[in-house]
mmCIF file of C-alpha atoms in Angstrom:
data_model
loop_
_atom_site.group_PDB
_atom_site.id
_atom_site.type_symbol
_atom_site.label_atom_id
_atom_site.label_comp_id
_atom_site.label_asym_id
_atom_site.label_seq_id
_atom_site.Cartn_x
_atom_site.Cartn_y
_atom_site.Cartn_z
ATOM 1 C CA UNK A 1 70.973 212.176 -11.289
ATOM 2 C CA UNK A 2 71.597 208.989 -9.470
ATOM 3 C CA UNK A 3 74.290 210.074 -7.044
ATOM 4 C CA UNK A 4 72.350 213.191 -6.275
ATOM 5 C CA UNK A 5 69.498 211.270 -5.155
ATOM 6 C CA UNK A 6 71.605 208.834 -2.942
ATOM 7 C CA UNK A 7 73.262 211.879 -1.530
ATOM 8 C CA UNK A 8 69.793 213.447 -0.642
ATOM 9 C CA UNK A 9 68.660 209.773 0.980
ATOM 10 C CA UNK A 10 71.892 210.205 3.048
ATOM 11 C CA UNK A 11 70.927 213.573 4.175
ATOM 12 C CA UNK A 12 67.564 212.566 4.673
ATOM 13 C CA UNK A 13 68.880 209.198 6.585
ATOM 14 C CA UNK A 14 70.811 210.855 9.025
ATOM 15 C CA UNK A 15 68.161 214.004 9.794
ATOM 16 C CA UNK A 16 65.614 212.156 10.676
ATOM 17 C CA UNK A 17 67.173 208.759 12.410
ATOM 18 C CA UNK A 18 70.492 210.687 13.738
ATOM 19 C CA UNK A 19 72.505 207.684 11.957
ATOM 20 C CA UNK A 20 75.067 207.115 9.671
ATOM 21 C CA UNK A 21 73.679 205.603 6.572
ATOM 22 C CA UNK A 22 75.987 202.403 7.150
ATOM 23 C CA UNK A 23 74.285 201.850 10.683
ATOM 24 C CA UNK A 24 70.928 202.605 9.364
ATOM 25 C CA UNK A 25 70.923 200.152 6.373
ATOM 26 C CA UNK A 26 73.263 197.882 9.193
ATOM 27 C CA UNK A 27 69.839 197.753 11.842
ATOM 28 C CA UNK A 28 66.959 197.305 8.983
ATOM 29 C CA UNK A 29 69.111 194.122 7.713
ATOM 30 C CA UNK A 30 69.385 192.583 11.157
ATOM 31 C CA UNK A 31 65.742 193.634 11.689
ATOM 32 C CA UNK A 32 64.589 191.826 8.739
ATOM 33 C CA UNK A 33 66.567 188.786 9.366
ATOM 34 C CA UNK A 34 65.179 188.457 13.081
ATOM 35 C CA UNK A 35 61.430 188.814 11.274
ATOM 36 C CA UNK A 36 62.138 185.917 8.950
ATOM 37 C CA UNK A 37 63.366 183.717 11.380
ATOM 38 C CA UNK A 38 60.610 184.241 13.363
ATOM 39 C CA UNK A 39 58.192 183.996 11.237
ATOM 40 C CA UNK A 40 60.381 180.364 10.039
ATOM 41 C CA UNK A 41 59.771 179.244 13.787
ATOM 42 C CA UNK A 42 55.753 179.577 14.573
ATOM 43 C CA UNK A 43 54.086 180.254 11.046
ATOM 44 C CA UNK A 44 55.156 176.308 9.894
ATOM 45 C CA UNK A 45 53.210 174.936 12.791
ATOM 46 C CA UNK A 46 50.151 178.006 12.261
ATOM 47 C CA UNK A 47 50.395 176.842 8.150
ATOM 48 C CA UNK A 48 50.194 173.332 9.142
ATOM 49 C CA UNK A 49 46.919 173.528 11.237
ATOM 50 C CA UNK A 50 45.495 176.149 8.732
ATOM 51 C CA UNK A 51 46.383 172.797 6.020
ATOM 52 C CA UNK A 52 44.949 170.004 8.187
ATOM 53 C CA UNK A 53 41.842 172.007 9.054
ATOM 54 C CA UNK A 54 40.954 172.609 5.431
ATOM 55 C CA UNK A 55 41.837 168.847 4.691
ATOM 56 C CA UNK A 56 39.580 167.863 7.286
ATOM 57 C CA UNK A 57 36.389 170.393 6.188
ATOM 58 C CA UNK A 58 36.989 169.193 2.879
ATOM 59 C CA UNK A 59 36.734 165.660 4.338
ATOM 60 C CA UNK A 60 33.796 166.535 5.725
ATOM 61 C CA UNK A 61 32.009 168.488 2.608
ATOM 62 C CA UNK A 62 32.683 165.577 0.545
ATOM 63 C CA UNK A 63 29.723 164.403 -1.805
ATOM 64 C CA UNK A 64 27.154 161.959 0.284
ATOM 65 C CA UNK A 65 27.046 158.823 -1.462
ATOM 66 C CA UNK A 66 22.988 158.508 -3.491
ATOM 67 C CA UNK A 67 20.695 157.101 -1.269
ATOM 68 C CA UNK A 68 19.855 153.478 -1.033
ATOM 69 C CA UNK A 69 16.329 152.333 -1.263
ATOM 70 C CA UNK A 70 15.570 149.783 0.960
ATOM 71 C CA UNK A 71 12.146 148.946 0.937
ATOM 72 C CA UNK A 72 10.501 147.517 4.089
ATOM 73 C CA UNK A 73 12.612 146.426 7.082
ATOM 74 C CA UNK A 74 12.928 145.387 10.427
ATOM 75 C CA UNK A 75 13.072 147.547 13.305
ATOM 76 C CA UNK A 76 16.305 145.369 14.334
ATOM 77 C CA UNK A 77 17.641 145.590 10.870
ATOM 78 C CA UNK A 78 17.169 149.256 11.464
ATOM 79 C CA UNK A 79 19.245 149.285 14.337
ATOM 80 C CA UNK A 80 21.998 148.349 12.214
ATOM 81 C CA UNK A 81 22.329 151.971 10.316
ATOM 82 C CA UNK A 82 22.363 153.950 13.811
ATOM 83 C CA UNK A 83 26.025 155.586 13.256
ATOM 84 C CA UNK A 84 28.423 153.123 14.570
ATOM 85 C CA UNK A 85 29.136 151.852 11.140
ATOM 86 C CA UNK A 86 30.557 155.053 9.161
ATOM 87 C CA UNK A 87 29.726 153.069 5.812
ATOM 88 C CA UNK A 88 26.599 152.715 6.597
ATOM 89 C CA UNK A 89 24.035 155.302 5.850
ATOM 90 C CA UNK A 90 22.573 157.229 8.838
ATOM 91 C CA UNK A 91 19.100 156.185 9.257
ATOM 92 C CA UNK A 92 16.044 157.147 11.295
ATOM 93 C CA UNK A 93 11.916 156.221 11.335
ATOM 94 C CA UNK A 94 9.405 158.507 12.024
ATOM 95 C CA UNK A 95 6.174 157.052 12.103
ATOM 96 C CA UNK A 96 7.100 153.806 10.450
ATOM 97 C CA UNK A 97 8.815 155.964 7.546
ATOM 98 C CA UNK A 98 12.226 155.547 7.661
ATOM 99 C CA UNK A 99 14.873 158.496 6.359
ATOM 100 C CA UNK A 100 18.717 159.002 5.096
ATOM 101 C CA UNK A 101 19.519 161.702 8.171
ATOM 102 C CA UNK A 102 23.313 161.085 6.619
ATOM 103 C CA UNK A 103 23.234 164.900 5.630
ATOM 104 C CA UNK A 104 22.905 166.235 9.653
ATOM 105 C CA UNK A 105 25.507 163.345 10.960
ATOM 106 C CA UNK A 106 26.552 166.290 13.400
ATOM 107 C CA UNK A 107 22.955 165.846 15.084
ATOM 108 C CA UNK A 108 22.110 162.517 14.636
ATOM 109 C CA UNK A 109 25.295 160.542 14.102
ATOM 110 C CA UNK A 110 27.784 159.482 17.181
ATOM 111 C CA UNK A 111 28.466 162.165 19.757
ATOM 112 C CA UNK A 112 25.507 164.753 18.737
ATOM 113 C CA UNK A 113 22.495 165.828 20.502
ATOM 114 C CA UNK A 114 20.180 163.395 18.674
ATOM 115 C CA UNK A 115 22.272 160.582 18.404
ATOM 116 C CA UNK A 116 20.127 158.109 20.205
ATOM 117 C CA UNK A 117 16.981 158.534 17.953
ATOM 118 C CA UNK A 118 19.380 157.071 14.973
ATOM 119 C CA UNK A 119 18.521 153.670 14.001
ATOM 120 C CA UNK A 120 14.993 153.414 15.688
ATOM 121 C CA UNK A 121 11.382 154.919 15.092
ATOM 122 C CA UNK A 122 11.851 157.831 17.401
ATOM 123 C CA UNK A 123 8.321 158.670 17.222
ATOM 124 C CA UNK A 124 7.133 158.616 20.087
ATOM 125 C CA UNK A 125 10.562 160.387 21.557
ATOM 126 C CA UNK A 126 9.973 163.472 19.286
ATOM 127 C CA UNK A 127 6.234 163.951 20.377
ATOM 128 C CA UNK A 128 7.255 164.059 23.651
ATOM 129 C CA UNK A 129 10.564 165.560 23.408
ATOM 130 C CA UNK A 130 11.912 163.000 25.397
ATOM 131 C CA UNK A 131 15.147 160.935 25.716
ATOM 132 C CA UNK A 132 14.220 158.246 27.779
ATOM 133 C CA UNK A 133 14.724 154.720 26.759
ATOM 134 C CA UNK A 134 11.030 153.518 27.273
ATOM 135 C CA UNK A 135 10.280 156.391 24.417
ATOM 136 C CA UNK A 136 12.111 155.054 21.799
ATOM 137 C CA UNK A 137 9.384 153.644 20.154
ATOM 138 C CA UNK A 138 7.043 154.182 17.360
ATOM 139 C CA UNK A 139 4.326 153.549 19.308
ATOM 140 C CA UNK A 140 2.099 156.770 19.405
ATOM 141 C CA UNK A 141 -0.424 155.564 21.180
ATOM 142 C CA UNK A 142 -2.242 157.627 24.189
ATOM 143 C CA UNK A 143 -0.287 161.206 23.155
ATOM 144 C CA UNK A 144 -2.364 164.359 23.621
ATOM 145 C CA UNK A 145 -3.642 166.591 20.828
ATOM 146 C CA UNK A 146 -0.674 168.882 21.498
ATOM 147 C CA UNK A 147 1.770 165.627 21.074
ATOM 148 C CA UNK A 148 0.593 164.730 18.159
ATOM 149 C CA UNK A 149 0.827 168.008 16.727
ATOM 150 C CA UNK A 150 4.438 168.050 17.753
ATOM 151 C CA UNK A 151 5.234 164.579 15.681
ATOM 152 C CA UNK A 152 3.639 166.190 12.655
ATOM 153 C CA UNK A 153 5.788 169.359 12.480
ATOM 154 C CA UNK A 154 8.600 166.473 13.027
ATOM 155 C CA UNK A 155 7.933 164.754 9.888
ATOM 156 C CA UNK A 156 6.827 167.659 7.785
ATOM 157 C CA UNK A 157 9.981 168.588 8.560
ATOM 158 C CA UNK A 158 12.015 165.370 8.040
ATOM 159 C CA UNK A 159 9.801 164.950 4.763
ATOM 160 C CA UNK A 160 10.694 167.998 3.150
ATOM 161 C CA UNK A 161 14.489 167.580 4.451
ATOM 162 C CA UNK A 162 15.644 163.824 4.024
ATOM 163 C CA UNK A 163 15.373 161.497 1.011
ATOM 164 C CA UNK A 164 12.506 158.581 2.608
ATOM 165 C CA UNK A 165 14.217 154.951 1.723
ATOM 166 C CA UNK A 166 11.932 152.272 2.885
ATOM 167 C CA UNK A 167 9.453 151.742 6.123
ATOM 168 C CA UNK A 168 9.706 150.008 9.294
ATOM 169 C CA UNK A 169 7.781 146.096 8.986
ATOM 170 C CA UNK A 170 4.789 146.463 11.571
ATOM 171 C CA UNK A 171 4.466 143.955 13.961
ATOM 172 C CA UNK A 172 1.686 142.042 14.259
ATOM 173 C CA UNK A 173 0.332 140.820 17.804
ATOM 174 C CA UNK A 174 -1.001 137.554 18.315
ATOM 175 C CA UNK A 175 -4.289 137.464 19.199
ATOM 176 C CA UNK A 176 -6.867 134.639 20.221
ATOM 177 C CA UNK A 177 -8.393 133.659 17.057
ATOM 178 C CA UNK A 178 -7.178 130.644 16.596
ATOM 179 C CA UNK A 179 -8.094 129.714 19.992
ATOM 180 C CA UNK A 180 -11.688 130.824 19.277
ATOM 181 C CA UNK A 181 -11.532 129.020 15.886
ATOM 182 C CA UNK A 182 -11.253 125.898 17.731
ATOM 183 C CA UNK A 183 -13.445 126.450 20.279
ATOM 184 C CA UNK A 184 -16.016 126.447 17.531
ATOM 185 C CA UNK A 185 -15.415 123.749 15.377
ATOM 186 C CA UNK A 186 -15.921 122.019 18.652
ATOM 187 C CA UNK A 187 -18.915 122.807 19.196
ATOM 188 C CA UNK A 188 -19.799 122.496 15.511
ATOM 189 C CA UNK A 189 -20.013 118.471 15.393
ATOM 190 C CA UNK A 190 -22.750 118.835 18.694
ATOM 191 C CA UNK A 191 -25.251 121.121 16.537
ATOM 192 C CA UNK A 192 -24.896 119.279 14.116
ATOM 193 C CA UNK A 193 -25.615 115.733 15.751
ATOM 194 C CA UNK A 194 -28.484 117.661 17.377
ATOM 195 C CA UNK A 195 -29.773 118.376 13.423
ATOM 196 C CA UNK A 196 -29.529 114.823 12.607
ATOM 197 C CA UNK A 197 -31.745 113.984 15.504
ATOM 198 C CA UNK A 198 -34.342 116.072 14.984
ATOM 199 C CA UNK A 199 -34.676 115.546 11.552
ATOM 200 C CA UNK A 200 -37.675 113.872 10.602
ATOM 201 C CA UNK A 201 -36.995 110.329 8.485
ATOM 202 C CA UNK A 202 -38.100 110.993 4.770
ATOM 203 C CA UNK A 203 -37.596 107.379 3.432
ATOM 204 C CA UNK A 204 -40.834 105.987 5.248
ATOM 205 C CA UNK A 205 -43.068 106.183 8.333
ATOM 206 C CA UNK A 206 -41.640 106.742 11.717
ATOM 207 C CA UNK A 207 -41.356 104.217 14.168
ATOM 208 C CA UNK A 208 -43.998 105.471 15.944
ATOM 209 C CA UNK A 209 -46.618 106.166 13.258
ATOM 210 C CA UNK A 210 -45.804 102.701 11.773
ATOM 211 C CA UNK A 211 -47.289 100.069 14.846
ATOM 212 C CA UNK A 212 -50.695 102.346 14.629
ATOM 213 C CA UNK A 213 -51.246 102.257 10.813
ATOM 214 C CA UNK A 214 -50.845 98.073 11.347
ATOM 215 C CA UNK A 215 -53.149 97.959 14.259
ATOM 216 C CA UNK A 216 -56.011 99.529 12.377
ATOM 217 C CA UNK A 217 -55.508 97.719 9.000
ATOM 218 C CA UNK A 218 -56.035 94.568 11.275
ATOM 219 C CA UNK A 219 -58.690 95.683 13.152
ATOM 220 C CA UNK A 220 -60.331 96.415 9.953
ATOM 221 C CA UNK A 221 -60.061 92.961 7.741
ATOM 222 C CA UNK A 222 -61.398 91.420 11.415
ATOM 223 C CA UNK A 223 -64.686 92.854 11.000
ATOM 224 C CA UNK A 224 -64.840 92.789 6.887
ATOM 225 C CA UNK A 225 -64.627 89.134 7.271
ATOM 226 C CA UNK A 226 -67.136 89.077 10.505
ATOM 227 C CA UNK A 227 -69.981 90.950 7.982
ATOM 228 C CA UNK A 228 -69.121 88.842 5.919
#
């Protein structure tokens, strides 16, 4: 059964390729060989950068760290988690509320679009969709309606997003109290000195009353003793 099935594959070999079976088995060998070494030559390097990207997405999918609650900072202690430190968590304010933006490094970290809002209170940046220097603030003063609107969907969205870990320390501006504090004390001592002046006595007569009430006691015993 076995050698009449090799002699048909013979047959069969040289009908349809016009070869002996020798050269025909001969040519798929040295085709085969030529495919391996081939495939030897340029699939390493292919299998290598097939193996490094998947080392370096896993790199990159690796578990964030929990976040770290900080409580209430300074804007230049902020400045401190803006990316440049990779073991440092990515940080940004938004209306003094500051968030762990470590999750969207690609847009906020180093080299992405957003990468200068990281690190500061970009509030006033996002309402205006601007990324100028002098907006870098969380100063929202004097926006329009339509501004303000803007920053809202912003931190809806960062809300809803990104874990909050602490708030930016307000500044507060001196002002002229303490000026005006001692402006009046100043002026306190002179009212009062002009109280104790016109205050009446209460211990006796006043200096004026006191000559009259003498004169007329006088003039009085003078003519009780001239009756007399």
């Amino acid at each position: 059964m076995a050698l009449q099935l090799w002699e048909t594959l013979k047959e069969s070999i040289t009908a349809y390729t016009g070869l002996s079976p020798t050269t025909f088995f001969t040519v798929v060998a040295i085709g085969l060989t030529f495919y391996y070494v081939v495939s030897s030559l340029f699939g390493s390097s292919d299998d290598r950068r097939i193996h490094e990207r998947s080392r370096g997405f896993e790199e990159e999918t690796e578990p964030l760290p929990p976040p770290v609650q900080l409580g209430e900072i300074t804007a230049e202690e902020l400045k401190l988690y803006d990316g440049a430190d990779p073991k440092k968590p990515l940080l940004m304010a938004i209306k003094g509320q500051i968030y762990d933006v470590s999750q969207s490094r690609m847009f906020y970290g180093p080299g992405g679009p957003y990468a200068l809002f990281a690190g500061k209170d970009a509030s006033r940046a996002l309402a205006k969709m601007s990324f100028e220097e002098k907006d870098l603030t969380g100063d929202v003063s004097g926006l329009g309606v339509f501004e303000l609107e803007a920053l809202q969907d912003w931190e809806y969205k960062f809300m809803s997003k990104y874990v909050k870990v602490g708030t930016v320390k307000a500044t507060v501006p001196v002002s002229d109290g303490a000026t005006n504090g001692e402006a009046s004390d100043a002026a306190k001592p002179a009212e009062v000195a002009e109280g104790d002046v016109a205050k009446p006595a209460e211990d006796g007569p006043s200096a004026e009353t006191a000559p009259k009430e003498t004169g007329e006691t006088i003039t009085a015993a003078a003519d009780a003793e001239k009756k007399e």
